[in-house]
Coordinates of C-alpha atoms in Angstrom, one line a residue:
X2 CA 127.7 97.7 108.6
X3 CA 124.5 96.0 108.3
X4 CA 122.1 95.8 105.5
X5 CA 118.7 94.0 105.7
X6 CA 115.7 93.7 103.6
X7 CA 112.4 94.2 104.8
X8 CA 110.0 93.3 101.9
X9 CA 108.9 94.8 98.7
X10 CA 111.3 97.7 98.0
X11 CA 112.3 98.4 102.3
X12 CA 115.9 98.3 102.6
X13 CA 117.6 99.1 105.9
X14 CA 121.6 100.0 106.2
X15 CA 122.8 100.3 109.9
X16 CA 126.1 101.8 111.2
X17 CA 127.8 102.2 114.1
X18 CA 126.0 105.4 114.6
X19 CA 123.0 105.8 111.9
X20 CA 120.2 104.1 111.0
X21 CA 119.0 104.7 107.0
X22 CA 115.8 103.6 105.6
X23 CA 114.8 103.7 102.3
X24 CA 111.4 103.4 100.9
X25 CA 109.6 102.4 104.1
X26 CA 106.4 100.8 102.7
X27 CA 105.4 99.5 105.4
X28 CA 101.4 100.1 106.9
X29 CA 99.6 97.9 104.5
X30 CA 102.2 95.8 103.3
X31 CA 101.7 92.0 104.3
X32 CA 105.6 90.7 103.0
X33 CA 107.5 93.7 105.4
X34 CA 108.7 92.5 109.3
X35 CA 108.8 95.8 110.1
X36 CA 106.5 97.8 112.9
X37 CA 105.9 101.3 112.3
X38 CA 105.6 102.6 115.8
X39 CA 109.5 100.3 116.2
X40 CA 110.9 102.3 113.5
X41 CA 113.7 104.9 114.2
X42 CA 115.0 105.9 111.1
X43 CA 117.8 108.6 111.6
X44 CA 117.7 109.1 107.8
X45 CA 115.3 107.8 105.4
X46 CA 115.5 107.9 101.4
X47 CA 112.8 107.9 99.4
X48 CA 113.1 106.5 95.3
X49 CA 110.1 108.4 94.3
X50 CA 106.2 109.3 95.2
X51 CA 104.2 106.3 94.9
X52 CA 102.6 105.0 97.9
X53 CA 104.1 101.8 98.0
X54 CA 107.6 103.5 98.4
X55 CA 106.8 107.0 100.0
X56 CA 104.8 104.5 102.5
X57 CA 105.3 105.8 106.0
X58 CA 108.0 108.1 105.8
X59 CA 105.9 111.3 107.0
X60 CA 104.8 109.4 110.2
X61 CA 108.2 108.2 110.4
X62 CA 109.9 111.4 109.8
X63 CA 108.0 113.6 111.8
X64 CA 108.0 110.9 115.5
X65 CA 112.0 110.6 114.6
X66 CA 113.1 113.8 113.5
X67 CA 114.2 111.9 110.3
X68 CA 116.2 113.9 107.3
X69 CA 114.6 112.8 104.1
X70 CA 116.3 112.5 100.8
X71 CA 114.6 112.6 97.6
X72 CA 113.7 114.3 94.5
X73 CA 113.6 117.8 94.6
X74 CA 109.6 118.4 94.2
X75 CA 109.0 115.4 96.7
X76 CA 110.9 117.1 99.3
X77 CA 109.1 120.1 98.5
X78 CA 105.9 118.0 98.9
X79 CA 107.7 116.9 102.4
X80 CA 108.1 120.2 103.1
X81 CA 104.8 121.0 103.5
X82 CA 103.9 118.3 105.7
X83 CA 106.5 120.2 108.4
X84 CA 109.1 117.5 107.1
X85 CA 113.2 118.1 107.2
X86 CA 113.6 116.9 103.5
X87 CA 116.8 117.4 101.2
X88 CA 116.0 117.6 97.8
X89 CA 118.1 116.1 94.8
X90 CA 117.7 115.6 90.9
X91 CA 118.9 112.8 88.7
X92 CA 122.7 113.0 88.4
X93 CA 123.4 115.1 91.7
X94 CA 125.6 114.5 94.4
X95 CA 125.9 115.3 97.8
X96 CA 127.6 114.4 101.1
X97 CA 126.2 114.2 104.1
X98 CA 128.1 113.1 107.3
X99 CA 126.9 109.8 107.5
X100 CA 127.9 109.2 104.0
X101 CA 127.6 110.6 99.7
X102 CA 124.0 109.7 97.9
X103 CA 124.1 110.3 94.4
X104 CA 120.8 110.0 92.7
X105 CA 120.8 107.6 88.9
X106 CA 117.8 107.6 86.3
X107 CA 115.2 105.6 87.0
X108 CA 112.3 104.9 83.9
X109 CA 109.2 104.9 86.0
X110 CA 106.4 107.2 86.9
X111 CA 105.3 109.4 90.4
X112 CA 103.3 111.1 92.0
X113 CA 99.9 110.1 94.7
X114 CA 96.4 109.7 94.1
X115 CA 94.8 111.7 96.9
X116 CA 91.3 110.9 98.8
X117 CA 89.6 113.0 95.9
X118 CA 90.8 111.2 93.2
X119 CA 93.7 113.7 92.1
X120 CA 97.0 112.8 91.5
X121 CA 99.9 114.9 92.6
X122 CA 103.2 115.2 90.8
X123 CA 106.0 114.2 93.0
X124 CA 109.2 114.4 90.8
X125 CA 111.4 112.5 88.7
X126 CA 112.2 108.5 90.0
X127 CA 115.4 108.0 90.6
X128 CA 117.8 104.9 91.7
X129 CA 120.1 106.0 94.4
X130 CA 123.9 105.0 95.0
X131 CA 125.3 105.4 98.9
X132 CA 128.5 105.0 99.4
X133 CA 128.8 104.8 103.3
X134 CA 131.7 103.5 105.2
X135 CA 133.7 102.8 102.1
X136 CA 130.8 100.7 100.8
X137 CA 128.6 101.5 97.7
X138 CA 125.1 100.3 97.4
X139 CA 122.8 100.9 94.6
X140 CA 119.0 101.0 94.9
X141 CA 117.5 100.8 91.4
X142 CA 114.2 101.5 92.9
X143 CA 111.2 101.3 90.3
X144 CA 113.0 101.2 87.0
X145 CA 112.8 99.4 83.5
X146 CA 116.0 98.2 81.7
X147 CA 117.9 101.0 80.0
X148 CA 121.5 100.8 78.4
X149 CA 123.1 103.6 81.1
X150 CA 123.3 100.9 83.6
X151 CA 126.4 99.7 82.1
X152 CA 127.9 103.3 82.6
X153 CA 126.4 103.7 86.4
X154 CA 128.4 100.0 87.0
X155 CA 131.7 101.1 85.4
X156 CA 131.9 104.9 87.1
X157 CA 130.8 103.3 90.5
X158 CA 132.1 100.2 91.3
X159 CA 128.8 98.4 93.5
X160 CA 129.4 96.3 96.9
X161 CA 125.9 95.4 96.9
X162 CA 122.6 96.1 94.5
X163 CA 118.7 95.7 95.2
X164 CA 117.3 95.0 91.7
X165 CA 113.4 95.5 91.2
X166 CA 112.2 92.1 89.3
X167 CA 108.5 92.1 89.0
X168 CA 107.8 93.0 85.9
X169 CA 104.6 94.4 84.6
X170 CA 105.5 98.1 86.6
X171 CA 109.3 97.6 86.5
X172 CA 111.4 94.7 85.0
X173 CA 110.9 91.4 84.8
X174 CA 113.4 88.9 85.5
X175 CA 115.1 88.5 82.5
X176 CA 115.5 92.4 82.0
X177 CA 116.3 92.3 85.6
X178 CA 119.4 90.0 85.0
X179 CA 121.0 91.4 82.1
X180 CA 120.2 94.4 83.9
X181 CA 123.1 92.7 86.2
X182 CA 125.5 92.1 83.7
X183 CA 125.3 95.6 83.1
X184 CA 126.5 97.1 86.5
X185 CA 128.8 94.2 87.7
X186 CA 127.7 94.0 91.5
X187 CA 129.8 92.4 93.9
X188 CA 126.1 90.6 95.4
X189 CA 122.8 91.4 94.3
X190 CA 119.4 91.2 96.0
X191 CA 116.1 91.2 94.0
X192 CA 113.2 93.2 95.0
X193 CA 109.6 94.6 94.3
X194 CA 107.8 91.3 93.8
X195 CA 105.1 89.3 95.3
X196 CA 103.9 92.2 97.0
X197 CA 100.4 92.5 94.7
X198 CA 99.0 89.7 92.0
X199 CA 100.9 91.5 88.8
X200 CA 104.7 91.5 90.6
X201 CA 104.3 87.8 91.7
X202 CA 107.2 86.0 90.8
X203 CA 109.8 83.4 91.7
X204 CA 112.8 85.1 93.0
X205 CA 115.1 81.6 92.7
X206 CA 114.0 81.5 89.2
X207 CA 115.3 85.1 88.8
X208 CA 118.5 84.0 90.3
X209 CA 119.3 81.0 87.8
X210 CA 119.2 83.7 85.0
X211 CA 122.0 85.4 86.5
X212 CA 125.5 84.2 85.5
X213 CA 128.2 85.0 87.3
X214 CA 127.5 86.8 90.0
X215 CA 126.6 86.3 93.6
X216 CA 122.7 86.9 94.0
X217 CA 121.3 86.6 97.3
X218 CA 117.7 85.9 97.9
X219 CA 116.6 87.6 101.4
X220 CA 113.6 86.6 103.5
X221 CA 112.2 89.8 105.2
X222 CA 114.4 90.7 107.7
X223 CA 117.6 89.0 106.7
X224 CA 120.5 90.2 107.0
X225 CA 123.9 90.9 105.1
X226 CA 127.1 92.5 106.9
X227 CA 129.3 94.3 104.5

């Protein structure tokens, strides 16, 4: 199996036979590799309804035939659009035959500011755990520090984690590495930073805060085999 990063919060996870995306940001992000129209997501997983994580997952839904996973009012949302979307809330399982995605707390906000200055409600954030081919991979997505990480990290022993670090909209990198200590990854990966002005930070500096565990600082694209 191999995951890659693709910039901002863009993580890909390819299998012998499926290709998942989550949070496909990728039309008007400069740090992302990625091509829209080269995309071919069999699955794609959305953290929550902000723009810079919903990005292109109805274009990229609706050319592939993509299943969506998400919150249960963003799918509802998708749903609307003509999208195949499977809804979720915080703290619910499900297995699918590609593998089990069980949605964690996130402490964050949603929902999309439309072309007439509305915003639309989109759902609870969530972090996301895929356990795939025997592997389990946890997406924080947009998230601050909260104490229940330590219980996430003990109930669900995690291969590989992608850790927001920014700060000013999520944690900042010393949140972001206690955050670490918390739920004991085999490898972590930071993310969701240097993307605009107020997430610009130094991703190497992030890592020598971390003691103790194997963090892994990917260029866009990059790949790790797990």
């Amino acid at each position: 199996m191999k995951v890659s990063f693709h910039g901002h919060s863009i993580v890909k996870v390819q299998t012998e036979d499926k290709t998942i995306l989550f949070d496909p940001f990728i039309t008007g992000n400069e740090l992302t590799d990625l091509k829209v129209e080269e995309e071919q997501p069999d699955v794609i997983i959305v953290t929550h309804g902000h723009g810079d994580h919903l990005g292109d997952t109805i274009e990229l839904a609706k050319k592939n035939q993509s299943l969506v996973i998400c919150n249960a009012e963003l799918s509802y949302y998708l749903g609307f659009h003509g999208i195949e979307a499977h809804g979720m809330s915080i703290g619910g399982a499900y297995d699918f035959d590609f593998g089990k995605v069980k949605l964690t707390p996130a402490l964050h906000g949603t929902g999309l500011v439309t072309e007439d200055n509305q915003i639309v409600y989109l759902g609870m954030p969530a972090g996301v755990l895929l356990t795939i081919d025997g592997k389990t991979i946890y997406h924080a997505g947009d998230t601050g520090l909260f104490s229940d990480m330590k219980l996430i990290g003990e109930r669900h022993p995690i291969d590989l984690a992608f850790i927001p670090i920014g700060d000013n909209f999520t944690m900042g990198p010393e949140d972001a590495a206690y955050a670490v200590e918390l739920l004991q990854p085999k490898q972590v990966v930071p993310v969701h930073y240097n993307t605009f002005p107020p997430i610009k930070q130094d991703p190497h500096a992030f890592a020598k805060l971390v003691k103790g565990f194997d963090v892994k600082v990917m260029d866009a694209g990059e790949v790790v085999e797990l």
